[in-house]
Amino acid sequence: MQIKMLSSLWGYEHYPLKDILQKIKRAGYDGIDTFMPDDENVKRELLQLIKEQELCLVVQQHQANGDTFPDFKRSFADYLTLSASAEPLLVNSHTGKDYFSFEQNMELIGMAQSFSRERGIEIVHETHRGRFGFSPLVIGRYFDALPDLRIAADFSHWTCVTESFLEGFKDTLQQAFARTTHIHARVGYEEGPQVPDPRAPEWKQALDKFLNWWDQIVDMQLKQGRNVLTITTEFGPVPYMPTLPFSNKPVADLFEINGYMKDLLRNRYA
């Protein structure tokens, strides 16, 4: 199985697009994980630069909006179309809302599955706060109803939501490992979605927990015969990144932290 290490563009918006893509390529990433811009000219430039740098692409669909179900449903269809237009390896979707009913979220997942079959592009659903898969307590019902449901595993949201290292959700975790197509490699903890610095010894327990989960995902996907597994190093900027009081200076360098995670995981799964 080929493991592709991807960089997010989150937190690097202050760079000119060409410069950050070159920096990502030089750092040894295989591709990027980002959303598709609404502006057609910006989208065209982004895709051309990705092609020039010979980077692969995972598109994140997080723009779908609407406080009511009908509004969200219309927006969701539009942004699936926009995401697929880039012809990515896969689309990682922020699907539904935590306050939508089970039936409403199931309808949205069904839309995505139909769209995936029609367009021939895999769509996975991120375990993200505020979405249908925000908690291991509720996602089991969707797993039971949809044997072919695939996810983007970002367990930092689950540790934050449950204020735990998921000790009470062993069965759900096993199901999640088996259904993971894409990983967001951010380390969370009981009180938040991002440790200040995964290199620091005081966060070794949290890092080891997440490494163990990711190891099991890799093992299961190998056994399933999957050809490619994508992993995005997704430590985020301020305010995800803690800051020093009064100066508001980030406690660590974002690109360095994500680079550390890339090298750690690439060497681990070589």
CSV table of C-alpha atoms in Angstrom, one decimal:
chain,number,residue,atom,x,y,z
A,1,MET,CA,0.0,0.0,0.0
A,2,GLN,CA,1.3,3.4,-0.9
A,3,ILE,CA,1.0,6.1,1.8
A,4,LYS,CA,0.9,9.7,0.5
A,5,MET,CA,1.8,12.5,2.9
A,6,LEU,CA,-0.1,15.7,2.3
A,7,SER,CA,0.1,19.2,3.6
A,8,SER,CA,-2.9,21.4,4.3
A,9,LEU,CA,-2.9,25.0,3.2
A,10,TRP,CA,-4.6,26.0,6.4
A,11,GLY,CA,-2.4,28.6,8.2
A,12,TYR,CA,-0.3,29.4,5.2
A,13,GLU,CA,-2.7,31.9,3.6
A,14,HIS,CA,-0.2,34.8,4.0
A,15,TYR,CA,2.1,33.1,1.5
A,16,PRO,CA,1.8,33.7,-2.3
A,17,LEU,CA,0.2,30.5,-3.6
A,18,LYS,CA,3.2,29.6,-5.8
A,19,ASP,CA,5.6,30.1,-3.0
A,20,ILE,CA,3.8,27.9,-0.5
A,21,LEU,CA,3.3,25.1,-3.0
A,22,GLN,CA,7.0,25.2,-3.8
A,23,LYS,CA,7.8,25.2,-0.1
A,24,ILE,CA,5.6,22.2,0.4
A,25,LYS,CA,7.2,20.3,-2.5
A,26,ARG,CA,10.7,21.1,-1.2
A,27,ALA,CA,9.7,19.8,2.2
A,28,GLY,CA,9.0,16.4,0.7
A,29,TYR,CA,5.2,16.2,0.7
A,30,ASP,CA,3.4,14.2,-1.9
A,31,GLY,CA,0.4,16.5,-2.2
A,32,ILE,CA,-1.9,19.0,-0.6
A,33,ASP,CA,-5.3,18.9,1.1
A,34,THR,CA,-7.4,22.0,0.5
A,35,PHE,CA,-10.8,23.3,-0.5
A,36,MET,CA,-11.7,24.5,-4.0
A,37,PRO,CA,-12.1,28.3,-4.2
A,38,ASP,CA,-15.4,29.7,-5.5
A,39,ASP,CA,-13.6,32.1,-7.8
A,40,GLU,CA,-12.9,30.3,-11.1
A,41,ASN,CA,-9.7,32.2,-11.8
A,42,VAL,CA,-8.2,31.4,-8.4
A,43,LYS,CA,-9.2,27.8,-8.8
A,44,ARG,CA,-7.6,27.6,-12.2
A,45,GLU,CA,-4.4,29.1,-10.9
A,46,LEU,CA,-4.4,26.7,-7.9
A,47,LEU,CA,-4.8,23.6,-10.1
A,48,GLN,CA,-2.2,24.8,-12.6
A,49,LEU,CA,0.4,25.3,-9.8
A,50,ILE,CA,-0.4,21.9,-8.2
A,51,LYS,CA,0.2,20.3,-11.6
A,52,GLU,CA,3.5,22.2,-12.1
A,53,GLN,CA,4.7,21.0,-8.7
A,54,GLU,CA,3.6,17.5,-9.4
A,55,LEU,CA,1.5,17.3,-6.3
A,56,CYS,CA,-1.5,15.1,-5.7
A,57,LEU,CA,-4.7,16.6,-4.4
A,58,VAL,CA,-7.3,15.8,-1.8
A,59,VAL,CA,-10.2,18.3,-1.8
A,60,GLN,CA,-11.8,19.3,1.5
A,61,GLN,CA,-15.5,20.2,1.2
A,62,HIS,CA,-16.2,22.4,4.2
A,63,GLN,CA,-18.0,25.3,2.6
A,64,ALA,CA,-21.5,23.9,2.4
A,65,ASN,CA,-23.7,26.2,4.5
A,66,GLY,CA,-27.2,26.9,5.6
A,67,ASP,CA,-28.8,26.8,9.0
A,68,THR,CA,-31.8,24.9,7.8
A,69,PHE,CA,-31.8,21.5,6.2
A,70,PRO,CA,-33.2,22.6,2.8
A,71,ASP,CA,-30.6,25.4,2.6
A,72,PHE,CA,-27.7,23.2,3.6
A,73,LYS,CA,-28.8,20.4,1.2
A,74,ARG,CA,-28.8,22.8,-1.8
A,75,SER,CA,-25.4,24.2,-0.8
A,76,PHE,CA,-24.0,20.7,-0.2
A,77,ALA,CA,-24.9,19.7,-3.8
A,78,ASP,CA,-23.2,22.8,-5.2
A,79,TYR,CA,-20.0,22.3,-3.2
A,80,LEU,CA,-19.7,18.6,-4.0
A,81,THR,CA,-19.9,19.6,-7.7
A,82,LEU,CA,-17.2,22.2,-7.2
A,83,SER,CA,-15.0,19.8,-5.2
A,84,ALA,CA,-15.2,17.1,-7.8
A,85,SER,CA,-14.4,19.4,-10.7
A,86,ALA,CA,-10.8,19.4,-9.6
A,87,GLU,CA,-10.6,15.6,-10.2
A,88,PRO,CA,-8.9,14.9,-6.9
A,89,LEU,CA,-7.8,11.6,-5.4
A,90,LEU,CA,-10.8,11.9,-3.1
A,91,VAL,CA,-13.1,14.5,-1.6
A,92,ASN,CA,-13.1,14.8,2.2
A,93,SER,CA,-16.5,16.2,3.2
A,94,HIS,CA,-17.7,18.0,6.2
A,95,THR,CA,-21.2,16.5,6.0
A,96,GLY,CA,-24.4,17.5,7.7
A,97,LYS,CA,-24.8,19.2,11.1
A,98,ASP,CA,-24.8,17.8,14.6
A,99,TYR,CA,-28.3,19.2,15.1
A,100,PHE,CA,-29.8,17.7,12.0
A,101,SER,CA,-31.9,14.6,12.6
A,102,PHE,CA,-30.5,11.2,11.8
A,103,GLU,CA,-32.8,10.9,8.8
A,104,GLN,CA,-31.6,14.3,7.4
A,105,ASN,CA,-27.9,13.5,7.8
A,106,MET,CA,-28.6,10.1,6.2
A,107,GLU,CA,-30.1,11.9,3.2
A,108,LEU,CA,-27.0,14.0,2.8
A,109,ILE,CA,-24.7,10.9,3.0
A,110,GLY,CA,-26.9,9.2,0.4
A,111,MET,CA,-26.6,12.3,-1.9
A,112,ALA,CA,-22.8,12.0,-1.5
A,113,GLN,CA,-22.8,8.3,-2.3
A,114,SER,CA,-24.9,8.8,-5.4
A,115,PHE,CA,-22.7,11.6,-6.5
A,116,SER,CA,-19.6,9.5,-5.9
A,117,ARG,CA,-21.0,6.7,-8.1
A,118,GLU,CA,-22.0,9.0,-10.9
A,119,ARG,CA,-18.7,10.9,-11.0
A,120,GLY,CA,-16.3,8.1,-10.1
A,121,ILE,CA,-14.7,10.1,-7.3
A,122,GLU,CA,-14.5,8.7,-3.7
A,123,ILE,CA,-16.1,10.8,-1.1
A,124,VAL,CA,-15.3,10.3,2.6
A,125,HIS,CA,-16.8,12.0,5.6
A,126,GLU,CA,-14.7,13.6,8.3
A,127,THR,CA,-15.2,12.9,12.0
A,128,HIS,CA,-15.4,16.7,12.7
A,129,ARG,CA,-17.1,18.6,15.4
A,130,GLY,CA,-20.4,20.1,14.3
A,131,ARG,CA,-21.0,17.4,11.7
A,132,PHE,CA,-22.9,14.1,11.7
A,133,GLY,CA,-19.8,12.3,12.9
A,134,PHE,CA,-18.8,14.7,15.6
A,135,SER,CA,-18.9,12.1,18.4
A,136,PRO,CA,-18.1,8.3,18.7
A,137,LEU,CA,-21.3,8.1,20.7
A,138,VAL,CA,-23.5,8.9,17.7
A,139,ILE,CA,-21.5,7.7,14.7
A,140,GLY,CA,-22.1,4.1,15.5
A,141,ARG,CA,-25.7,4.4,14.4
A,142,TYR,CA,-24.5,5.6,10.9
A,143,PHE,CA,-22.0,2.7,10.8
A,144,ASP,CA,-24.8,0.2,11.5
A,145,ALA,CA,-27.0,1.7,8.8
A,146,LEU,CA,-24.3,2.1,6.2
A,147,PRO,CA,-21.8,-0.8,5.8
A,148,ASP,CA,-20.0,1.0,3.0
A,149,LEU,CA,-19.6,4.4,4.8
A,150,ARG,CA,-16.0,5.6,4.6
A,151,ILE,CA,-14.5,8.3,6.8
A,152,ALA,CA,-11.6,10.7,7.1
A,153,ALA,CA,-10.4,10.0,10.6
A,154,ASP,CA,-9.7,13.1,12.7
A,155,PHE,CA,-9.8,11.7,16.2
A,156,SER,CA,-8.7,15.0,17.7
A,157,HIS,CA,-12.3,16.1,17.5
A,158,TRP,CA,-13.5,13.0,19.4
A,159,THR,CA,-11.0,13.3,22.2
A,160,CYS,CA,-12.1,16.9,22.7
A,161,VAL,CA,-15.9,16.2,22.5
A,162,THR,CA,-15.7,13.2,24.9
A,163,GLU,CA,-13.0,14.7,27.2
A,164,SER,CA,-11.2,11.4,27.0
A,165,PHE,CA,-8.7,9.3,25.1
A,166,LEU,CA,-11.8,7.2,24.0
A,167,GLU,CA,-11.3,4.5,26.5
A,168,GLY,CA,-15.1,3.9,26.5
A,169,PHE,CA,-15.4,3.6,22.7
A,170,LYS,CA,-13.2,0.6,21.8
A,171,ASP,CA,-15.8,-1.0,19.5
A,172,THR,CA,-16.5,2.2,17.7
A,173,LEU,CA,-12.8,2.8,17.2
A,174,GLN,CA,-12.4,-0.6,15.6
A,175,GLN,CA,-15.2,0.2,13.2
A,176,ALA,CA,-13.7,3.6,12.4
A,177,PHE,CA,-10.2,2.1,11.8
A,178,ALA,CA,-11.7,-0.3,9.2
A,179,ARG,CA,-13.6,2.5,7.4
A,180,THR,CA,-10.8,5.0,7.2
A,181,THR,CA,-9.6,6.2,3.8
A,182,HIS,CA,-8.0,9.4,4.8
A,183,ILE,CA,-6.3,10.6,8.0
A,184,HIS,CA,-5.9,14.1,9.5
A,185,ALA,CA,-2.8,13.6,11.6
A,186,ARG,CA,-3.4,16.2,14.3
A,187,VAL,CA,-2.9,15.2,18.0
A,188,GLY,CA,-5.7,16.2,20.4
A,189,TYR,CA,-6.2,15.7,24.0
A,190,GLU,CA,-9.0,15.6,26.6
A,191,GLU,CA,-9.5,19.3,26.7
A,192,GLY,CA,-8.8,20.4,23.2
A,193,PRO,CA,-8.3,19.4,19.5
A,194,GLN,CA,-4.6,20.3,19.3
A,195,VAL,CA,-1.7,19.8,21.7
A,196,PRO,CA,0.7,22.8,21.7
A,197,ASP,CA,3.6,20.9,20.3
A,198,PRO,CA,3.7,17.1,19.6
A,199,ARG,CA,7.5,17.2,20.0
A,200,ALA,CA,7.4,18.2,23.7
A,201,PRO,CA,7.8,15.3,26.2
A,202,GLU,CA,4.8,16.5,28.2
A,203,TRP,CA,2.6,15.5,25.3
A,204,LYS,CA,4.1,12.1,24.7
A,205,GLN,CA,1.1,10.3,26.1
A,206,ALA,CA,-1.2,12.0,23.7
A,207,LEU,CA,1.1,11.4,20.7
A,208,ASP,CA,1.5,7.8,21.6
A,209,LYS,CA,-2.3,7.3,21.8
A,210,PHE,CA,-2.8,8.8,18.3
A,211,LEU,CA,0.1,6.8,16.9
A,212,ASN,CA,-1.4,3.6,18.2
A,213,TRP,CA,-4.7,4.5,16.5
A,214,TRP,CA,-3.0,5.4,13.2
A,215,ASP,CA,-1.0,2.2,13.3
A,216,GLN,CA,-4.2,0.2,13.5
A,217,ILE,CA,-5.7,2.1,10.6
A,218,VAL,CA,-2.6,1.3,8.4
A,219,ASP,CA,-2.7,-2.4,9.4
A,220,MET,CA,-6.4,-2.7,8.6
A,221,GLN,CA,-6.2,-0.9,5.3
A,222,LEU,CA,-3.3,-3.2,4.3
A,223,LYS,CA,-5.4,-6.2,5.1
A,224,GLN,CA,-8.3,-4.8,3.1
A,225,GLY,CA,-6.0,-4.5,0.1
A,226,ARG,CA,-6.2,-0.7,-0.2
A,227,ASN,CA,-3.8,0.7,-2.8
A,228,VAL,CA,-3.4,4.2,-1.4
A,229,LEU,CA,-3.9,5.8,2.0
A,230,THR,CA,-3.6,9.6,2.3
A,231,ILE,CA,-2.5,11.3,5.5
A,232,THR,CA,-2.6,15.1,6.0
A,233,THR,CA,-0.5,16.7,8.7
A,234,GLU,CA,-3.1,19.2,9.9
A,235,PHE,CA,-1.9,21.1,12.9
A,236,GLY,CA,-3.6,24.4,12.6
A,237,PRO,CA,-2.7,28.1,13.2
A,238,VAL,CA,-3.9,30.5,15.9
A,239,PRO,CA,-6.4,30.1,17.5
A,240,TYR,CA,-6.0,26.3,17.2
A,241,MET,CA,-2.3,26.9,18.0
A,242,PRO,CA,-2.0,28.2,21.6
A,243,THR,CA,-0.3,31.6,22.1
A,244,LEU,CA,1.7,33.3,24.7
A,245,PRO,CA,-0.2,35.7,27.0
A,246,PHE,CA,-0.1,39.5,26.1
A,247,SER,CA,2.1,39.0,23.0
A,248,ASN,CA,-0.3,36.5,21.3
A,249,LYS,CA,2.8,34.9,19.8
A,250,PRO,CA,2.3,31.3,18.7
A,251,VAL,CA,4.0,28.8,21.0
A,252,ALA,CA,5.5,26.9,18.0
A,253,ASP,CA,6.2,27.2,14.3
A,254,LEU,CA,3.3,25.7,12.3
A,255,PHE,CA,5.3,24.5,9.3
A,256,GLU,CA,7.9,22.9,11.6
A,257,ILE,CA,5.3,21.0,13.6
A,258,ASN,CA,3.6,19.7,10.5
A,259,GLY,CA,7.0,18.8,9.0
A,260,TYR,CA,7.8,16.8,12.2
A,261,MET,CA,4.6,14.9,11.9
A,262,LYS,CA,5.2,14.2,8.2
A,263,ASP,CA,8.7,12.8,8.9
A,264,LEU,CA,7.6,10.8,11.9
A,265,LEU,CA,4.8,9.1,10.0
A,266,ARG,CA,6.7,8.6,6.8
A,267,ASN,CA,9.5,6.9,8.7
A,268,ARG,CA,7.1,4.9,10.8
A,269,TYR,CA,5.2,3.5,7.8
A,270,ALA,CA,8.1,3.1,5.4
